[in-house]
Short mmCIF file of C-alpha atoms in Angstrom, two decimals:
data_model
loop_
_atom_site.label_atom_id
_atom_site.label_comp_id
_atom_site.label_asym_id
_atom_site.label_seq_id
_atom_site.Cartn_x
_atom_site.Cartn_y
_atom_site.Cartn_z
CA UNK A 1 -155.30 71.38 216.70
CA UNK A 2 -152.63 73.27 218.67
CA UNK A 3 -152.79 76.35 216.42
CA UNK A 4 -156.58 76.39 216.54
CA UNK A 5 -156.62 76.51 220.30
CA UNK A 6 -153.44 78.52 220.88
CA UNK A 7 -155.48 81.50 222.03
CA UNK A 8 -157.39 79.56 224.66
CA UNK A 9 -156.91 81.13 228.13
CA UNK A 10 -157.91 80.01 231.58
CA UNK A 11 -161.04 81.60 232.97
CA UNK A 12 -162.35 82.19 236.49
CA UNK A 13 -162.16 79.22 238.82
CA UNK A 14 -165.95 79.33 239.09
CA UNK A 15 -166.15 78.54 235.39
CA UNK A 16 -163.61 75.76 235.33
CA UNK A 17 -164.74 72.20 234.68
CA UNK A 18 -163.01 69.11 235.98
CA UNK A 19 -162.69 65.39 235.69
CA UNK A 20 -163.96 62.83 238.22
CA UNK A 21 -161.90 62.00 241.26
CA UNK A 22 -162.43 59.92 244.35
CA UNK A 23 -159.22 60.24 246.28
CA UNK A 24 -157.38 57.34 244.65
CA UNK A 25 -153.65 56.89 244.82
CA UNK A 26 -151.26 57.26 243.22
CA UNK A 27 -152.11 60.73 242.01
CA UNK A 28 -151.46 61.84 238.44
CA UNK A 29 -147.83 62.58 237.75
CA UNK A 30 -148.84 65.20 235.20
CA UNK A 31 -150.95 67.38 237.50
CA UNK A 32 -150.59 68.68 241.07
CA UNK A 33 -153.99 67.41 242.16
CA UNK A 34 -154.23 64.72 244.81
CA UNK A 35 -157.75 63.72 243.79
CA UNK A 36 -156.79 62.78 240.22
CA UNK A 37 -155.49 59.32 239.37
CA UNK A 38 -152.60 58.71 237.00
CA UNK A 39 -155.08 56.96 234.70
CA UNK A 40 -156.97 60.20 234.09
CA UNK A 41 -155.40 61.00 230.72
CA UNK A 42 -158.20 63.39 229.79
CA UNK A 43 -157.63 65.69 232.74
CA UNK A 44 -153.87 65.56 232.16
CA UNK A 45 -154.49 66.64 228.57
CA UNK A 46 -156.81 69.52 229.49
CA UNK A 47 -154.60 70.69 232.34
CA UNK A 48 -151.39 70.64 230.32
CA UNK A 49 -153.10 72.49 227.47
CA UNK A 50 -154.09 75.18 229.97
CA UNK A 51 -157.84 74.70 229.42
CA UNK A 52 -158.72 73.86 233.03
CA UNK A 53 -157.38 74.17 236.54
CA UNK A 54 -158.65 73.17 239.94
CA UNK A 55 -160.77 74.80 242.60
CA UNK A 56 -157.59 74.90 244.70
CA UNK A 57 -153.93 74.03 244.26
CA UNK A 58 -154.63 70.38 245.06
CA UNK A 59 -158.30 69.68 244.23
CA UNK A 60 -160.69 69.72 241.28
CA UNK A 61 -164.14 69.39 242.87
CA UNK A 62 -165.54 67.08 240.16
CA UNK A 63 -169.08 66.64 241.45
CA UNK A 64 -170.02 70.29 241.33
CA UNK A 65 -172.73 71.22 238.87
CA UNK A 66 -171.96 72.97 235.60
CA UNK A 67 -173.94 76.16 235.12
CA UNK A 68 -175.10 77.34 231.72
CA UNK A 69 -172.80 80.38 231.81
CA UNK A 70 -169.79 78.26 232.78
CA UNK A 71 -170.37 75.90 229.86
CA UNK A 72 -170.88 78.79 227.43
CA UNK A 73 -167.69 80.48 228.63
CA UNK A 74 -165.48 77.42 228.34
CA UNK A 75 -166.81 76.51 224.89
CA UNK A 76 -166.47 80.14 223.81
CA UNK A 77 -162.84 80.32 224.85
CA UNK A 78 -162.08 76.95 223.25
CA UNK A 79 -163.51 78.18 219.95
CA UNK A 80 -161.74 81.52 220.16
CA UNK A 81 -164.97 83.54 220.29
CA UNK A 82 -165.03 87.21 221.29
CA UNK A 83 -165.27 87.28 225.09
CA UNK A 84 -165.40 91.05 225.56
CA UNK A 85 -167.98 91.84 228.22
CA UNK A 86 -171.00 93.51 226.68
CA UNK A 87 -174.76 93.66 226.56
CA UNK A 88 -176.49 90.48 225.40
CA UNK A 89 -179.94 89.69 224.03
CA UNK A 90 -180.87 88.18 227.40
CA UNK A 91 -182.29 90.38 230.14
CA UNK A 92 -180.92 88.15 232.90
CA UNK A 93 -177.28 88.28 231.73
CA UNK A 94 -175.47 91.33 233.07
CA UNK A 95 -173.30 93.24 230.61
CA UNK A 96 -170.52 93.15 233.23
CA UNK A 97 -170.65 89.39 233.73
CA UNK A 98 -167.47 87.48 232.84
CA UNK A 99 -169.62 85.27 230.62
CA UNK A 100 -171.57 87.96 228.73
CA UNK A 101 -169.25 88.27 225.73
CA UNK A 102 -169.01 84.55 225.19
CA UNK A 103 -172.74 84.08 225.58
CA UNK A 104 -173.56 86.71 222.98
CA UNK A 105 -170.85 85.45 220.61
CA UNK A 106 -172.24 81.94 220.93
CA UNK A 107 -175.73 83.26 220.19
CA UNK A 108 -174.41 85.05 217.11
CA UNK A 109 -172.84 81.78 215.93
CA UNK A 110 -176.05 79.83 216.52
CA UNK A 111 -174.37 77.70 219.18
CA UNK A 112 -176.68 78.51 222.10
CA UNK A 113 -180.23 79.70 222.52
CA UNK A 114 -182.25 80.95 225.43
CA UNK A 115 -185.66 80.10 226.75
CA UNK A 116 -188.97 81.11 225.12
CA UNK A 117 -189.44 83.90 227.68
CA UNK A 118 -186.26 85.61 226.47
CA UNK A 119 -184.09 84.57 229.43
CA UNK A 120 -180.83 82.60 229.46
CA UNK A 121 -180.81 81.55 233.13
CA UNK A 122 -177.01 81.69 233.43
CA UNK A 123 -176.87 80.31 236.98
CA UNK A 124 -179.06 77.29 236.22
CA UNK A 125 -177.40 73.92 236.05
CA UNK A 126 -176.96 72.60 232.54
CA UNK A 127 -178.54 69.23 231.75
CA UNK A 128 -177.02 66.42 229.74
CA UNK A 129 -179.58 67.13 227.03
CA UNK A 130 -178.56 70.79 226.81
CA UNK A 131 -174.93 69.68 226.71
CA UNK A 132 -175.65 67.56 223.63
CA UNK A 133 -177.09 70.60 221.81
CA UNK A 134 -174.15 72.78 222.89
CA UNK A 135 -171.42 70.38 221.78
CA UNK A 136 -173.08 69.32 218.54
CA UNK A 137 -173.42 72.97 217.48
CA UNK A 138 -170.08 74.15 218.85
CA UNK A 139 -168.09 71.51 217.00
CA UNK A 140 -170.34 71.46 213.90
CA UNK A 141 -171.20 67.80 214.29
CA UNK A 142 -173.48 66.60 211.52
CA UNK A 143 -172.93 62.87 211.14
CA UNK A 144 -175.56 60.52 212.55
CA UNK A 145 -175.86 56.75 212.75
CA UNK A 146 -178.23 54.08 214.05
CA UNK A 147 -178.33 55.21 217.67
CA UNK A 148 -180.95 54.13 220.20
CA UNK A 149 -181.59 55.33 223.73
CA UNK A 150 -184.64 54.11 225.62
CA UNK A 151 -185.25 57.51 227.24
CA UNK A 152 -185.11 59.59 224.04
CA UNK A 153 -187.78 59.29 221.38
CA UNK A 154 -186.51 58.95 217.83
CA UNK A 155 -186.98 62.16 215.89
CA UNK A 156 -185.17 62.81 212.61
CA UNK A 157 -185.75 66.58 212.81
CA UNK A 158 -182.36 68.31 212.64
CA UNK A 159 -183.22 70.43 215.70
CA UNK A 160 -184.48 67.60 217.91
CA UNK A 161 -182.90 66.33 221.11
CA UNK A 162 -182.55 62.89 219.53
CA UNK A 163 -180.53 64.30 216.63
CA UNK A 164 -178.21 66.26 218.94
CA UNK A 165 -177.57 63.21 221.13
CA UNK A 166 -177.14 61.01 218.06
CA UNK A 167 -174.50 63.38 216.71
CA UNK A 168 -172.34 63.38 219.84
CA UNK A 169 -172.71 59.61 220.20
CA UNK A 170 -171.71 59.10 216.56
CA UNK A 171 -168.74 61.44 217.09
CA UNK A 172 -167.48 59.29 219.98
CA UNK A 173 -168.18 61.88 222.67
CA UNK A 174 -170.79 59.99 224.71
CA UNK A 175 -171.88 56.39 225.18
CA UNK A 176 -174.87 57.27 227.36
CA UNK A 177 -175.32 56.42 231.02
CA UNK A 178 -175.64 52.66 230.61
CA UNK A 179 -178.51 50.25 230.20
CA UNK A 180 -179.49 51.83 226.91
CA UNK A 181 -180.19 55.23 228.51
CA UNK A 182 -178.80 58.71 227.93
CA UNK A 183 -180.45 60.54 230.88
CA UNK A 184 -181.08 63.87 229.09
CA UNK A 185 -182.69 65.53 232.14
CA UNK A 186 -179.88 64.65 234.54
CA UNK A 187 -177.82 67.58 235.86
CA UNK A 188 -174.43 67.83 234.20
CA UNK A 189 -171.43 67.74 236.51
CA UNK A 190 -167.96 69.03 235.78
CA UNK A 191 -166.54 65.55 235.67
CA UNK A 192 -168.76 64.63 232.73
CA UNK A 193 -168.38 67.87 230.82
CA UNK A 194 -164.58 67.74 231.02
CA UNK A 195 -164.56 64.19 229.66
CA UNK A 196 -166.88 65.22 226.84
CA UNK A 197 -164.75 68.27 226.06
CA UNK A 198 -161.54 66.24 225.92
CA UNK A 199 -163.20 63.78 223.54
CA UNK A 200 -164.43 66.60 221.33
CA UNK A 201 -160.98 68.21 221.18
CA UNK A 202 -158.71 65.18 220.95
CA UNK A 203 -159.52 62.11 218.78
CA UNK A 204 -157.51 59.67 220.93
CA UNK A 205 -160.02 60.08 223.78
CA UNK A 206 -163.08 59.28 221.68
CA UNK A 207 -165.13 56.16 222.39
CA UNK A 208 -166.82 53.92 219.85
CA UNK A 209 -170.56 54.10 220.37
CA UNK A 210 -172.27 50.77 220.83
CA UNK A 211 -175.97 50.27 221.31
CA UNK A 212 -176.72 48.39 224.52
CA UNK A 213 -178.96 45.33 224.53
CA UNK A 214 -182.22 46.38 226.18
CA UNK A 215 -184.21 43.24 225.42
CA UNK A 216 -183.84 39.70 224.11
CA UNK A 217 -186.49 38.31 221.77
CA UNK A 218 -186.77 35.11 219.75
CA UNK A 219 -187.94 34.43 216.21
CA UNK A 220 -191.26 32.60 215.98
CA UNK A 221 -190.82 31.60 212.33
CA UNK A 222 -188.26 30.26 209.90
CA UNK A 223 -186.71 32.48 207.22
CA UNK A 224 -187.48 35.73 209.02
CA UNK A 225 -186.16 38.61 206.94
CA UNK A 226 -183.67 41.03 208.47
CA UNK A 227 -183.95 44.42 206.79
CA UNK A 228 -181.80 47.53 206.53
CA UNK A 229 -184.64 49.80 207.73
CA UNK A 230 -187.92 49.68 209.69
CA UNK A 231 -190.35 48.72 206.92
CA UNK A 232 -190.80 46.12 204.19
CA UNK A 233 -189.65 48.74 201.71
CA UNK A 234 -186.04 48.34 202.85
CA UNK A 235 -183.74 45.71 201.40
CA UNK A 236 -183.27 42.30 203.00
CA UNK A 237 -179.78 41.86 204.46
CA UNK A 238 -180.30 38.27 205.61
CA UNK A 239 -182.62 35.78 207.31
CA UNK A 240 -182.81 33.99 210.66
CA UNK A 241 -184.53 30.76 211.65
CA UNK A 242 -187.10 29.92 214.30
CA UNK A 243 -186.05 30.28 217.96
CA UNK A 244 -182.99 32.36 217.07
CA UNK A 245 -182.21 35.00 219.67
CA UNK A 246 -182.35 38.69 218.73
CA UNK A 247 -180.48 41.15 220.94
CA UNK A 248 -182.67 44.24 220.75
CA UNK A 249 -181.00 47.68 220.82
CA UNK A 250 -184.12 49.75 220.21
CA UNK A 251 -187.60 49.92 218.72
CA UNK A 252 -188.96 51.85 215.76
CA UNK A 253 -192.71 51.42 215.39
CA UNK A 254 -193.46 47.74 214.80
CA UNK A 255 -189.80 46.95 214.25
CA UNK A 256 -186.92 46.03 216.53
CA UNK A 257 -183.38 47.06 215.67
CA UNK A 258 -180.75 44.64 216.88
CA UNK A 259 -178.45 41.73 216.21
CA UNK A 260 -178.86 38.00 215.69
CA UNK A 261 -175.67 36.08 215.12
CA UNK A 262 -173.65 38.06 212.57
CA UNK A 263 -176.71 39.91 211.22
CA UNK A 264 -177.56 43.43 212.39
CA UNK A 265 -180.70 45.19 211.18
CA UNK A 266 -184.44 45.54 211.66
CA UNK A 267 -186.73 42.65 212.63
CA UNK A 268 -190.52 42.69 212.41
CA UNK A 269 -192.09 42.47 215.86
CA UNK A 270 -194.91 40.43 214.34
CA UNK A 271 -192.51 37.47 214.28
CA UNK A 272 -190.65 37.97 217.56
CA UNK A 273 -191.58 36.89 221.08
CA UNK A 274 -190.21 36.87 224.61
CA UNK A 275 -188.44 33.76 225.87
CA UNK A 276 -190.43 31.54 228.19
CA UNK A 277 -187.31 30.14 229.87
CA UNK A 278 -185.26 31.58 232.71
CA UNK A 279 -183.19 34.65 231.63
CA UNK A 280 -179.66 33.90 230.55
CA UNK A 281 -176.72 34.84 232.74
CA UNK A 282 -173.62 35.70 230.72
CA UNK A 283 -170.75 37.36 232.60
CA UNK A 284 -167.48 38.76 231.24
CA UNK A 285 -164.50 38.27 233.55
CA UNK A 286 -161.52 40.48 232.75
CA UNK A 287 -158.19 39.62 234.36
CA UNK A 288 -156.51 43.03 234.38
CA UNK A 289 -153.17 43.69 232.68
CA UNK A 290 -151.17 40.80 231.15
CA UNK A 291 -148.33 40.19 228.71
CA UNK A 292 -145.91 43.12 228.62
CA UNK A 293 -148.10 45.00 231.10
CA UNK A 294 -147.44 43.54 234.58
CA UNK A 295 -149.56 46.06 236.47
CA UNK A 296 -148.41 46.70 240.04
CA UNK A 297 -145.27 44.88 241.18
CA UNK A 298 -144.45 44.62 244.90
CA UNK A 299 -143.61 42.15 247.66
CA UNK A 300 -142.60 39.52 245.13
CA UNK A 301 -145.95 39.61 243.32
CA UNK A 302 -146.98 40.77 239.86
CA UNK A 303 -150.51 42.08 239.60
CA UNK A 304 -151.15 40.41 236.23
CA UNK A 305 -150.47 36.98 237.77
CA UNK A 306 -152.70 37.54 240.81
CA UNK A 307 -155.49 38.87 238.61
CA UNK A 308 -155.39 35.86 236.29
CA UNK A 309 -155.21 33.32 239.11
CA UNK A 310 -158.27 34.77 240.85
CA UNK A 311 -160.13 35.24 237.55
CA UNK A 312 -159.72 31.60 236.59
CA UNK A 313 -161.06 30.57 239.98
CA UNK A 314 -164.05 32.90 239.51
CA UNK A 315 -164.70 31.32 236.12
CA UNK A 316 -164.79 27.84 237.64
CA UNK A 317 -167.15 28.90 240.43
CA UNK A 318 -169.53 30.81 238.16
CA UNK A 319 -169.82 27.87 235.78
CA UNK A 320 -170.72 25.66 238.74
CA UNK A 321 -173.58 28.09 239.44
CA UNK A 322 -174.88 27.76 235.88
CA UNK A 323 -173.58 31.18 234.80
CA UNK A 324 -171.95 31.38 231.37
CA UNK A 325 -168.51 33.00 231.54
CA UNK A 326 -166.67 34.88 228.80
CA UNK A 327 -162.99 35.32 229.71
CA UNK A 328 -161.05 38.25 228.25
CA UNK A 329 -157.86 36.29 228.80
CA UNK A 330 -156.99 32.86 230.18
CA UNK A 331 -153.23 33.15 229.66
CA UNK A 332 -150.50 35.76 230.07
CA UNK A 333 -151.46 37.98 227.11
CA UNK A 334 -152.27 41.67 226.75
CA UNK A 335 -155.41 43.24 225.30
CA UNK A 336 -156.21 46.95 224.95
CA UNK A 337 -158.70 48.65 227.25
CA UNK A 338 -161.05 49.37 224.34
CA UNK A 339 -160.99 45.70 223.31
CA UNK A 340 -161.88 44.66 226.85
CA UNK A 341 -164.68 47.23 227.15
CA UNK A 342 -166.23 46.16 223.84
CA UNK A 343 -165.81 42.41 224.29
CA UNK A 344 -168.99 41.74 226.25
CA UNK A 345 -171.43 43.63 224.05
CA UNK A 346 -169.95 42.00 220.96
CA UNK A 347 -170.37 38.52 222.41
CA UNK A 348 -173.83 38.72 223.95
CA UNK A 349 -172.88 39.21 227.60
CA UNK A 350 -175.09 41.05 230.07
CA UNK A 351 -172.50 42.23 232.65
CA UNK A 352 -168.75 42.77 233.09
CA UNK A 353 -166.31 42.45 236.01
CA UNK A 354 -162.63 43.42 235.82
CA UNK A 355 -160.30 42.01 238.50
CA UNK A 356 -157.24 43.94 239.72
CA UNK A 357 -154.89 44.42 242.65
CA UNK A 358 -153.96 47.84 243.99
CA UNK A 359 -150.79 49.80 244.79
CA UNK A 360 -150.09 52.82 247.01
CA UNK A 361 -147.92 53.62 250.02
CA UNK A 362 -147.13 50.61 252.25
CA UNK A 363 -149.58 51.66 254.95
CA UNK A 364 -152.64 51.63 252.68
CA UNK A 365 -154.63 48.39 252.68
CA UNK A 366 -158.03 46.88 251.98
CA UNK A 367 -160.46 45.97 249.23
CA UNK A 368 -162.56 48.33 247.11
CA UNK A 369 -164.81 48.04 244.09
CA UNK A 370 -165.50 50.65 241.42
CA UNK A 371 -168.23 51.51 238.97
CA UNK A 372 -168.35 54.34 236.45
CA UNK A 373 -170.23 57.55 237.15
CA UNK A 374 -171.41 57.48 233.57
CA UNK A 375 -173.23 54.16 233.70
CA UNK A 376 -176.54 53.07 235.13
CA UNK A 377 -177.58 52.05 238.64
CA UNK A 378 -177.08 48.37 237.71
CA UNK A 379 -173.30 48.92 237.77
CA UNK A 380 -173.42 50.33 241.27
CA UNK A 381 -175.52 47.40 242.43
CA UNK A 382 -173.10 44.90 240.86
CA UNK A 383 -170.14 46.61 242.54
CA UNK A 384 -171.95 46.75 245.88
CA UNK A 385 -172.91 43.07 245.92
CA UNK A 386 -169.30 42.09 245.21
CA UNK A 387 -167.70 44.49 247.69
CA UNK A 388 -170.05 43.50 250.52
CA UNK A 389 -168.76 39.93 250.27
CA UNK A 390 -165.15 40.57 249.28
CA UNK A 391 -163.81 42.60 252.21
CA UNK A 392 -165.37 40.18 254.69
CA UNK A 393 -163.95 37.12 252.93
CA UNK A 394 -160.47 38.68 252.88
CA UNK A 395 -160.65 40.01 256.46
CA UNK A 396 -159.77 43.34 254.91
CA UNK A 397 -160.38 46.98 255.60
CA UNK A 398 -163.57 47.92 253.71
CA UNK A 399 -162.61 50.78 251.37
CA UNK A 400 -166.11 50.79 249.93
CA UNK A 401 -167.83 51.15 246.59
CA UNK A 402 -166.77 54.17 244.55
CA UNK A 403 -167.46 55.92 241.29
CA UNK A 404 -164.57 56.20 238.86
CA UNK A 405 -164.20 56.59 235.12
CA UNK A 406 -161.83 53.74 234.34
CA UNK A 407 -161.98 53.22 230.58
CA UNK A 408 -163.12 49.61 230.83
CA UNK A 409 -166.08 50.93 232.83
CA UNK A 410 -166.87 54.31 231.29
CA UNK A 411 -166.63 52.99 227.72
CA UNK A 412 -168.61 49.87 228.53
CA UNK A 413 -172.33 49.82 227.65
CA UNK A 414 -172.90 46.85 229.98
CA UNK A 415 -173.35 47.01 233.77
CA UNK A 416 -169.72 46.87 234.87
CA UNK A 417 -167.56 46.83 237.99
CA UNK A 418 -163.81 46.85 238.68
CA UNK A 419 -162.58 44.95 241.74
CA UNK A 420 -159.41 45.86 243.62
CA UNK A 421 -158.60 42.73 245.66
CA UNK A 422 -156.07 44.40 247.94
CA UNK A 423 -152.78 46.31 247.91
CA UNK A 424 -149.68 44.49 246.70
CA UNK A 425 -147.65 47.28 248.32
CA UNK A 426 -149.05 46.37 251.76
CA UNK A 427 -147.25 43.40 253.31
CA UNK A 428 -150.38 41.97 254.96
CA UNK A 429 -152.55 42.27 251.83
CA UNK A 430 -149.73 40.88 249.68
CA UNK A 431 -149.29 37.90 251.98
CA UNK A 432 -152.98 37.05 251.55
CA UNK A 433 -152.88 37.51 247.78
CA UNK A 434 -149.91 35.14 247.59
CA UNK A 435 -151.93 32.52 249.43
CA UNK A 436 -154.03 29.96 247.55
CA UNK A 437 -156.48 29.96 250.46
CA UNK A 438 -157.19 33.68 250.26
CA UNK A 439 -157.26 33.73 246.46
CA UNK A 440 -159.92 31.04 246.65
CA UNK A 441 -161.82 33.09 249.23
CA UNK A 442 -161.59 36.20 247.04
CA UNK A 443 -162.84 34.30 244.01
CA UNK A 444 -165.72 32.80 245.98
CA UNK A 445 -166.75 36.24 247.24
CA UNK A 446 -166.71 37.70 243.73
CA UNK A 447 -168.69 34.77 242.30
CA UNK A 448 -171.26 34.98 245.09
CA UNK A 449 -171.55 38.74 244.64
CA UNK A 450 -172.18 38.22 240.92
CA UNK A 451 -174.85 35.64 241.75
CA UNK A 452 -176.41 38.12 244.22
CA UNK A 453 -176.54 40.67 241.42
CA UNK A 454 -178.29 38.32 239.00
CA UNK A 455 -180.80 37.31 241.68
CA UNK A 456 -181.52 40.98 242.37
CA UNK A 457 -181.77 41.80 238.68
CA UNK A 458 -184.28 39.04 238.02
CA UNK A 459 -186.65 39.82 240.90
#
């Protein structure tokens, strides 16, 4: 890997892509940028390799759009293509443009194409769909799997959008935008492209693609065959009985692809129906840290203990509301971030909340709740409902609802939020989080916010 990319050089700041940031503290110890958290391993990796740098000495500017020429230039340099400025096949790309050599080299390699009118439109913002084509070609991705997105029609043609998106999902580069969607027409921002690039370059950043449950149907007959493909010509992999739930990941003609119990495969829609009862409410509660990972430690408190205490209270309150609760941990044990992110989808949950406490300089205080920029609007709504109740219940400074790519959020196909109860490093916040009264108030606020979310979702 290092030898392959040893010739990669930095390019103009205008062409540099960056990872998400929202002004969190503490900043990353591996970079000089104040708007990058220490949890941003991808940006640390890209920065230390010399592939990216910021828009200034202290900032990245993550929300800025990625233009087509910027993407072509970065990919070209990463692949060691000839970047010598020269004339291209596109009339709207100047021979003196910094991107011209990389654009033409990428065309010669079959990595990029222009528009039917012969233009490239270098200043146009790249879309997520175009990004899928670019990365799948640039890194010669060919493997596909059973991938479903509700906003992309299945098309087995090797040049289709579906195939390109399938390839990057199968390669662990993208999990979509949540709720079973990929959002191919959405403008690509530097935050997203940098994450995708890091995953393409370094295996440890890859995510395991998981289809999201987009529907829940029930078998109307006993001994319903589950098949390996969407027709009766495919082999039977098992059977389910009447009234068994099927978590649907996608549809192919008159067939649903999904999971029922331990069986995953295709189910005939002729023998499936919607439930007539009230929708289920199954929430994952993740008490952050645990075991050998104490999290933040300050003012006589360990974050892992506060998180677990509040989480257990939330569990009790949610159950009293008739909401089923799946706990990541109920004791002082440690689980990996990937295990936590995958737990809900593997166990039939429909949403995820991770509970944490914060740390910064002693003067910083208040509650805040996060959702990932790469997941659907449902995540933002979940985070908002919780935050609107939490800061009031804690008599805290309202630090708001913010986008951030925490791994338990960004790698999670479910609507997901991460709650920061308060700052253990702030004496006032810590005093409250040491108090049974305030921990009960925090738990009540989170449980009520979750109930608000379900009520909103079911309207």
